[in-house]
Amino acid sequence: MKLEGIRNLRRTHLSIQITPKLSEKEVVVMGRVGDVRDLGGIKFFILSDISGAIQITAPKAKTDKKLLMKIDELTRESSVAVKGKVVVTKQAPRGVEILPSEIRILNPASTPLPLDPQGRVKANLDTRLDARGLDLRRPESLAIFKIRHHALQAIRDYLVKHDFIEVQTPKIVATATESGAALFPVSYFEREAFLSQSPQLYKEVLTGCFERVFEVGPIFRAEEHDTPRHLNEATSIDIEVAYVTADDVMDILEGLIVRAFAEVKKKCEKELEVLGHKPEVPRKPFPRLTYDDALNKLEQAGVKIPWGEDLPTPAEKKLGGLVKGAYFVVDWPSAIKPFYIHPKKDDPKLSEAFDLMFEELELASGGTRIHEGELLVQRLKQKGLNPDNFELHIKNMVAVPPHAGWGLGLDRLTMALTGTENVRECVLFPRDRKRLTP
């Protein structure tokens, strides 16, 4: 098959823009080849692009023989450009098709394909991830990432509207944010450095400069999980706000989640239909359970969790079935929260920390931070961390105001928005314990 270039040809329309209003107009469309058919008197193929699909129809009696031969050469998923006239016809999808005057094969696809992007031949997740470039062309995959895009855009708009400044913090760091056991070491010239677990310490310092900051970026956790909800590289949406407490940033998170769900429901109707998912926009205010409340509910349901322990996955699933929708768990034991979380003043064994749950998924965690230098050093020691390793952080926390914040997992939020059961479906090229490629 001869490879042809675009040269002077340029796309004039996306497939979704080809409507009866363009009848008899000449257009240029570009995309991937779908099904190719020969029905005796006509040949046709489906051209797909990011917006949808359009039928390219070539009546044999009216089409140049070289063009008909070129259609015979087409393989599914080949990249092509088509120039032709728009024709209205009841038989075509959406009542419109293109009669081609020129077809250029921009990049042919070799056959057989490693998987069927239309999903008619089923493949397991590992096979699909190995051929992710094709897998992402599936209608379901395209729907997931369009939804993710609109959710993230809604979140950015919401935060900017509420006077946040977007920042970017280092992803190569000298020390741990939370626990050294969950760090990925990297060679940094003559020293050892680590991939960042969180922008936490940086965004705390920045509250003394910009007061309200947010970041969307990768975080890295060297935890040997192998579950449908854990990855070793994830995308986190983090905020930090000066002159507030945990209650204030919970309100911000609540409004942000409602906005993301509402925008997706409004703008992604077609994508949600492809996925067969109908998310309900959570209603404010979200229920707020204390840690003790959660343990009591679980015990009444037959799940006993010793006080002071984190909630394991089975307990989260059970609690999600009991509470439904979006809800907060607050007043966690200080011992199981990071060193920078502020203890409650009236009961230091508890902390001003919260988790945001959506059914069985933990979407976010946050709380009031420690801004007092002496308490920060004390908490570092209690957590078994050496304050000397945090000397420069403490030095930069010069008269930083009281502040609070949270981190929200974009990948898990996408799971909640799309009804997806495995977080790997919601990440372009996931990284987990077993997968480092493609």
Coordinates of C-alpha atoms in Angstrom, one line a residue:
M1 CA 0.0 0.0 0.0
K2 CA 1.5 3.3 -1.1
L3 CA 1.9 5.9 1.8
E4 CA 0.7 9.4 0.8
G5 CA 1.3 12.7 2.5
I6 CA -1.1 15.4 3.5
R7 CA 0.8 17.9 1.3
N8 CA -1.6 20.9 0.6
L9 CA -4.7 19.1 1.9
R10 CA -6.2 20.3 5.2
R11 CA -9.2 19.1 7.2
T12 CA -12.2 21.4 6.8
H13 CA -14.6 19.6 9.1
L14 CA -14.8 17.0 11.8
S15 CA -17.2 14.2 11.1
I16 CA -19.8 15.5 13.6
Q17 CA -19.9 18.7 11.6
I18 CA -21.0 17.0 8.4
T19 CA -24.8 17.7 8.4
P20 CA -27.5 18.1 5.8
K21 CA -26.8 21.9 5.9
L22 CA -23.6 21.1 3.9
S23 CA -25.4 19.3 1.1
E24 CA -23.5 19.5 -2.2
K25 CA -20.6 21.3 -0.5
E26 CA -17.0 20.0 -0.9
V27 CA -15.3 19.0 2.4
V28 CA -12.1 17.4 3.6
V29 CA -12.3 15.0 6.5
M30 CA -9.4 13.1 8.1
G31 CA -9.5 10.1 10.5
R32 CA -9.3 6.4 10.9
V33 CA -10.9 3.7 8.7
G34 CA -13.6 1.6 10.3
D35 CA -15.6 -1.1 8.5
V36 CA -15.1 -1.3 4.7
R37 CA -18.0 -2.9 2.7
D38 CA -18.7 -3.9 -0.9
L39 CA -22.4 -4.2 -1.5
G40 CA -22.3 -4.8 -5.2
G41 CA -23.3 -1.5 -6.7
I42 CA -21.5 0.6 -4.1
K43 CA -18.4 0.5 -1.8
F44 CA -18.3 2.4 1.4
F45 CA -16.3 2.7 4.6
I46 CA -16.7 4.5 7.9
L47 CA -14.3 7.2 8.8
S48 CA -13.9 8.0 12.6
D49 CA -12.3 10.9 14.3
I50 CA -12.3 12.4 17.8
S51 CA -15.8 13.8 17.3
G52 CA -17.6 10.7 15.9
A53 CA -18.0 9.0 12.5
I54 CA -19.1 9.7 8.9
Q55 CA -19.9 7.3 6.1
I56 CA -17.8 7.6 2.9
T57 CA -19.8 6.1 0.0
A58 CA -18.5 5.3 -3.6
P59 CA -21.2 4.3 -6.1
K60 CA -19.3 2.1 -8.6
A61 CA -21.0 3.6 -11.7
K62 CA -20.0 7.1 -10.7
T63 CA -16.6 6.6 -9.1
D64 CA -13.2 6.6 -10.7
K65 CA -11.8 3.0 -10.9
K66 CA -8.5 4.0 -9.3
L67 CA -10.5 5.4 -6.3
L68 CA -12.5 2.1 -6.0
M69 CA -9.2 0.2 -6.1
K70 CA -7.9 2.4 -3.3
I71 CA -10.9 1.6 -1.2
D72 CA -10.1 -2.1 -1.7
E73 CA -6.7 -1.5 -0.2
L74 CA -7.9 0.1 3.0
T75 CA -7.4 -1.7 6.3
R76 CA -9.2 -1.0 9.5
E77 CA -7.6 1.7 11.6
S78 CA -5.6 3.1 8.7
S79 CA -5.1 6.9 8.8
V80 CA -6.7 8.6 5.8
A81 CA -7.8 11.9 4.3
V82 CA -10.9 12.1 2.2
K83 CA -12.0 15.0 -0.1
G84 CA -15.5 14.8 -1.4
K85 CA -19.1 16.2 -1.7
V86 CA -21.7 16.0 1.0
V87 CA -24.9 14.2 0.0
V88 CA -28.1 13.8 2.0
T89 CA -29.5 10.3 2.1
K90 CA -31.8 8.5 4.5
Q91 CA -29.8 5.2 4.3
A92 CA -26.7 6.7 5.8
P93 CA -26.0 7.2 9.6
R94 CA -27.3 10.7 10.6
G95 CA -28.8 11.0 7.1
V96 CA -25.7 12.3 5.4
E97 CA -22.6 10.9 3.7
I98 CA -19.6 11.9 1.6
L99 CA -19.0 10.9 -2.1
P100 CA -15.2 10.9 -2.4
S101 CA -13.3 12.6 -5.2
E102 CA -9.9 11.9 -3.5
I103 CA -8.7 9.5 -0.9
R104 CA -5.2 9.7 0.6
I105 CA -3.7 6.9 2.6
L106 CA -1.7 8.7 5.3
N107 CA -0.6 5.7 7.3
P108 CA -1.9 2.2 6.6
A109 CA -2.5 -0.2 9.5
S110 CA -0.9 -3.6 9.3
T111 CA -3.2 -6.6 9.8
P112 CA -4.1 -8.5 11.9
L113 CA -4.5 -5.8 14.6
P114 CA -3.4 -6.8 18.1
L115 CA -6.9 -6.1 19.3
D116 CA -10.3 -5.0 18.0
P117 CA -10.8 -1.2 18.9
Q118 CA -14.5 -1.7 18.4
G119 CA -14.6 -4.2 21.2
R120 CA -16.5 -6.9 19.2
V121 CA -13.6 -9.3 19.9
K122 CA -13.2 -9.2 23.7
A123 CA -9.7 -8.9 25.2
N124 CA -8.6 -8.9 28.8
L125 CA -7.3 -5.7 30.5
D126 CA -3.6 -6.7 30.3
T127 CA -3.9 -7.3 26.5
R128 CA -5.6 -4.0 26.1
L129 CA -3.1 -2.1 28.1
D130 CA -0.2 -3.7 26.1
A131 CA -1.9 -2.3 22.9
R132 CA -3.0 0.9 24.6
G133 CA -2.7 3.0 21.5
L134 CA -5.4 1.0 19.9
D135 CA -7.4 0.4 23.1
L136 CA -7.8 4.2 23.6
R137 CA -9.6 4.3 20.3
R138 CA -12.5 2.2 21.7
P139 CA -15.6 4.2 22.2
E140 CA -15.6 3.4 25.9
S141 CA -12.0 4.5 26.4
L142 CA -12.7 7.7 24.4
A143 CA -15.7 8.4 26.6
I144 CA -13.8 7.9 29.8
F145 CA -11.1 10.4 28.9
K146 CA -13.5 13.0 27.5
I147 CA -15.3 12.8 30.9
R148 CA -12.0 13.1 32.7
H149 CA -11.1 16.1 30.6
H150 CA -14.4 17.9 31.3
A151 CA -14.2 17.1 35.0
L152 CA -10.7 18.5 35.3
Q153 CA -11.7 21.6 33.4
A154 CA -14.7 22.1 35.7
I155 CA -12.4 21.8 38.7
R156 CA -9.8 24.2 37.4
D157 CA -12.6 26.7 36.6
Y158 CA -14.1 26.3 40.0
L159 CA -10.8 26.9 41.8
V160 CA -9.8 29.9 39.7
K161 CA -13.2 31.4 40.3
H162 CA -12.5 31.0 44.0
D163 CA -9.3 33.0 43.8
F164 CA -6.8 30.1 43.7
I165 CA -3.4 30.4 42.0
E166 CA -2.2 27.3 40.1
V167 CA 1.4 26.2 41.1
Q168 CA 3.9 23.5 40.1
T169 CA 6.1 22.0 42.8
P170 CA 9.2 19.8 42.4
K171 CA 8.7 16.1 41.8
I172 CA 12.3 15.2 42.7
V173 CA 12.7 15.7 46.4
A174 CA 15.3 15.1 49.1
T175 CA 13.1 13.6 51.8
A176 CA 9.8 12.0 52.5
T177 CA 6.5 13.8 52.9
E178 CA 4.9 11.0 54.9
S179 CA 6.7 7.7 55.2
G180 CA 10.1 6.7 53.9
A181 CA 8.9 3.2 53.2
A182 CA 6.7 4.4 50.3
L183 CA 9.4 6.3 48.4
F184 CA 10.9 5.6 45.0
P185 CA 14.6 6.4 45.1
V186 CA 16.3 8.0 42.1
S187 CA 19.9 8.7 41.3
Y188 CA 20.5 12.5 41.5
F189 CA 24.1 13.1 40.5
E190 CA 26.2 12.2 43.5
R191 CA 23.2 11.9 45.8
E192 CA 20.1 9.9 46.3
A193 CA 16.8 11.7 45.8
F194 CA 13.2 10.5 45.7
L195 CA 10.1 10.9 43.5
S196 CA 7.6 13.1 45.4
Q197 CA 4.7 11.4 47.3
S198 CA 2.8 14.7 47.5
P199 CA 3.3 18.4 47.1
Q200 CA 2.2 18.8 50.7
L201 CA 5.2 20.5 52.3
Y202 CA 5.6 22.9 49.3
K203 CA 2.0 24.0 49.2
E204 CA 2.1 24.7 53.0
V205 CA 5.0 27.0 52.5
L206 CA 3.2 28.7 49.6
T207 CA 0.2 29.6 51.8
G208 CA 2.5 32.2 53.3
C209 CA 3.1 33.7 49.9
F210 CA -0.1 33.2 47.8
E211 CA -2.6 32.2 50.4
R212 CA -4.8 30.0 48.1
V213 CA -2.9 27.6 45.8
F214 CA -3.7 24.5 43.9
E215 CA -1.8 22.0 41.8
V216 CA -2.7 19.2 39.4
G217 CA 0.2 16.8 39.0
P218 CA 1.7 13.3 39.5
I219 CA 2.4 11.7 42.8
F220 CA 4.4 8.5 43.4
R221 CA 3.9 5.9 46.0
A222 CA 6.2 2.8 46.3
E223 CA 3.5 0.6 47.8
E224 CA 3.1 -3.0 46.6
H225 CA -0.6 -2.8 46.1
D226 CA -2.2 -5.0 43.4
T227 CA -5.9 -3.9 43.6
P228 CA -8.4 -2.3 41.1
R229 CA -8.1 1.0 42.9
H230 CA -4.4 1.5 43.5
L231 CA -1.5 2.7 41.3
N232 CA 2.1 3.7 41.9
E233 CA 1.8 6.8 39.8
A234 CA -1.4 8.8 40.1
T235 CA -2.7 12.3 39.4
S236 CA -3.5 14.4 42.4
I237 CA -5.5 17.7 42.7
D238 CA -4.1 19.5 45.7
I239 CA -5.2 22.7 47.4
E240 CA -3.9 24.6 50.4
V241 CA -5.6 27.7 51.9
A242 CA -4.3 30.2 54.5
Y243 CA -6.4 31.5 57.4
V244 CA -8.8 28.6 57.4
T245 CA -9.5 25.3 59.1
A246 CA -10.5 21.8 57.9
D247 CA -14.2 22.8 57.9
D248 CA -13.6 25.5 55.4
V249 CA -11.6 23.4 52.9
M250 CA -14.3 20.6 53.3
D251 CA -16.8 23.2 52.1
I252 CA -14.6 24.0 49.1
L253 CA -14.2 20.3 48.3
E254 CA -17.9 19.7 48.6
G255 CA -18.7 22.5 46.1
L256 CA -16.0 21.3 43.7
I257 CA -17.3 17.7 43.6
V258 CA -20.8 18.9 43.0
R259 CA -19.5 21.2 40.2
A260 CA -17.5 18.3 38.5
F261 CA -20.5 15.9 38.6
A262 CA -22.9 18.6 37.3
E263 CA -20.6 19.6 34.4
V264 CA -20.0 16.0 33.4
K265 CA -23.7 15.3 33.4
K266 CA -24.4 18.4 31.4
K267 CA -21.5 18.1 28.8
C268 CA -21.0 14.4 28.5
E269 CA -24.4 13.0 27.9
K270 CA -23.2 11.0 24.8
E271 CA -20.2 9.6 26.6
L272 CA -22.2 8.6 29.6
E273 CA -24.6 6.8 27.3
V274 CA -21.7 4.9 25.7
L275 CA -20.6 3.8 29.2
G276 CA -24.2 3.0 30.3
H277 CA -23.6 5.1 33.4
K278 CA -26.0 7.6 35.0
P279 CA -24.2 9.4 37.8
E280 CA -26.2 11.4 40.3
V281 CA -25.0 14.8 41.3
P282 CA -24.2 14.6 45.0
R283 CA -26.4 16.9 47.2
K284 CA -24.9 19.3 49.6
P285 CA -24.2 19.1 52.5
F286 CA -22.5 15.8 52.4
P287 CA -23.0 13.6 55.5
R288 CA -20.2 14.0 58.0
L289 CA -19.5 10.9 60.1
T290 CA -16.9 10.9 62.8
Y291 CA -14.4 8.0 62.9
D292 CA -16.2 6.7 65.9
D293 CA -19.6 6.9 64.0
A294 CA -18.0 4.9 61.1
L295 CA -16.7 2.2 63.5
N296 CA -20.1 1.9 65.2
K297 CA -21.9 1.6 61.9
L298 CA -19.5 -1.1 60.8
E299 CA -19.8 -3.0 64.1
Q300 CA -23.6 -3.0 63.8
A301 CA -23.2 -4.4 60.3
G302 CA -20.9 -7.2 61.6
V303 CA -17.5 -5.6 60.8
K304 CA -15.3 -5.1 63.9
I305 CA -12.4 -2.6 63.4
P306 CA -10.2 -2.0 66.5
W307 CA -10.1 1.7 67.5
G308 CA -7.0 3.4 66.1
E309 CA -6.7 1.4 62.9
D310 CA -7.3 2.6 59.4
L311 CA -10.3 1.3 57.5
P312 CA -9.3 -1.6 55.3
T313 CA -10.9 -2.0 51.8
P314 CA -13.6 -4.5 52.9
A315 CA -14.7 -2.1 55.6
E316 CA -14.8 0.8 53.1
K317 CA -17.0 -1.3 50.8
K318 CA -19.3 -2.1 53.7
L319 CA -19.5 1.5 54.8
G320 CA -20.2 2.7 51.3
G321 CA -23.1 0.3 51.1
L322 CA -24.5 1.7 54.3
V323 CA -24.1 5.5 53.7
K324 CA -24.3 5.8 49.9
G325 CA -23.1 8.6 47.7
A326 CA -20.5 11.2 48.8
Y327 CA -19.7 11.6 52.5
F328 CA -17.0 12.7 54.9
V329 CA -15.3 10.7 57.7
V330 CA -13.8 13.2 60.2
D331 CA -12.0 13.2 63.6
W332 CA -9.5 10.5 62.8
P333 CA -7.0 9.2 65.4
S334 CA -3.9 11.4 65.3
A335 CA -1.7 8.3 65.4
I336 CA -2.7 7.1 61.9
K337 CA -2.6 10.5 60.2
P338 CA 0.6 12.2 58.8
F339 CA 2.8 14.4 61.0
Y340 CA 1.6 17.7 59.5
I341 CA -2.1 17.1 60.5
H342 CA -3.1 19.2 63.5
P343 CA -4.3 17.4 66.6
K344 CA -7.7 18.5 68.0
K345 CA -7.0 21.0 70.8
D346 CA -9.6 19.6 73.1
D347 CA -8.6 16.0 72.5
P348 CA -5.1 15.5 71.0
K349 CA -5.6 11.8 70.4
L350 CA -7.9 12.9 67.6
S351 CA -6.9 15.0 64.6
E352 CA -8.5 17.7 62.5
A353 CA -8.4 15.3 59.5
F354 CA -11.0 14.1 57.1
D355 CA -11.5 11.7 54.2
L356 CA -14.0 12.2 51.4
M357 CA -15.6 8.9 50.4
F358 CA -17.8 8.2 47.4
E359 CA -19.5 4.9 48.1
E360 CA -16.6 2.5 48.6
L361 CA -13.9 4.8 47.1
E362 CA -11.7 7.2 49.1
L363 CA -11.5 10.2 46.8
A364 CA -9.7 12.7 49.0
S365 CA -8.1 13.3 52.3
G366 CA -7.1 16.5 54.1
G367 CA -7.3 18.5 57.3
T368 CA -6.0 21.4 59.3
R369 CA -2.2 21.6 59.1
I370 CA 0.3 22.3 61.9
H371 CA 1.8 25.8 61.5
E372 CA 3.4 26.0 65.0
G373 CA 7.1 25.2 64.8
E374 CA 7.5 23.4 68.2
L375 CA 4.4 21.3 67.6
L376 CA 5.7 20.3 64.1
V377 CA 9.0 19.1 65.6
Q378 CA 7.1 17.2 68.3
R379 CA 4.9 15.5 65.8
L380 CA 7.8 14.5 63.5
K381 CA 9.5 12.8 66.5
Q382 CA 6.2 11.0 67.4
K383 CA 6.0 9.7 63.9
G384 CA 9.6 8.4 64.1
L385 CA 10.9 11.0 61.7
N386 CA 14.1 13.0 62.2
P387 CA 13.4 16.7 62.4
D388 CA 16.9 17.4 61.0
N389 CA 15.8 15.9 57.7
F390 CA 13.1 18.6 57.5
E391 CA 15.3 21.5 58.6
L392 CA 14.9 23.5 55.4
H393 CA 11.1 22.9 55.4
I394 CA 10.9 24.2 59.0
K395 CA 13.1 27.1 58.1
N396 CA 10.8 28.1 55.2
M397 CA 7.7 27.9 57.4
V398 CA 8.5 31.4 58.7
A399 CA 5.3 32.8 60.4
V400 CA 3.2 30.7 58.0
P401 CA -0.5 31.5 58.8
P402 CA -2.9 28.8 60.0
H403 CA -3.9 26.8 57.0
A404 CA -5.7 23.7 55.7
G405 CA -6.0 21.7 52.5
W406 CA -6.6 18.4 50.8
G407 CA -5.5 16.1 48.0
L408 CA -8.1 14.7 45.6
G409 CA -7.3 11.7 43.4
L410 CA -8.3 12.5 39.8
D411 CA -8.0 8.9 38.7
R412 CA -10.5 7.7 41.4
L413 CA -12.8 10.7 40.8
T414 CA -12.9 9.5 37.1
M415 CA -13.9 6.1 38.3
A416 CA -16.8 7.6 40.3
L417 CA -17.9 9.7 37.3
T418 CA -17.7 6.9 34.8
G419 CA -18.8 3.9 36.8
T420 CA -15.5 2.2 36.0
E421 CA -14.4 -0.6 38.3
N422 CA -10.6 -0.6 37.7
V423 CA -8.6 2.6 38.0
R424 CA -6.3 1.5 35.2
E425 CA -9.1 2.2 32.8
C426 CA -9.0 5.8 33.8
V427 CA -5.3 6.4 33.3
L428 CA -3.8 6.7 29.8
F429 CA -0.7 4.6 30.5
P430 CA -1.0 3.2 34.1
R431 CA 2.0 2.3 36.3
D432 CA 1.5 -0.3 38.9
R433 CA 3.6 -3.0 40.7
K434 CA 3.8 -5.1 37.5
R435 CA 3.5 -2.6 34.7
L436 CA 6.2 -0.1 33.5
T437 CA 5.3 -0.2 29.8
P438 CA 4.1 1.0 27.4

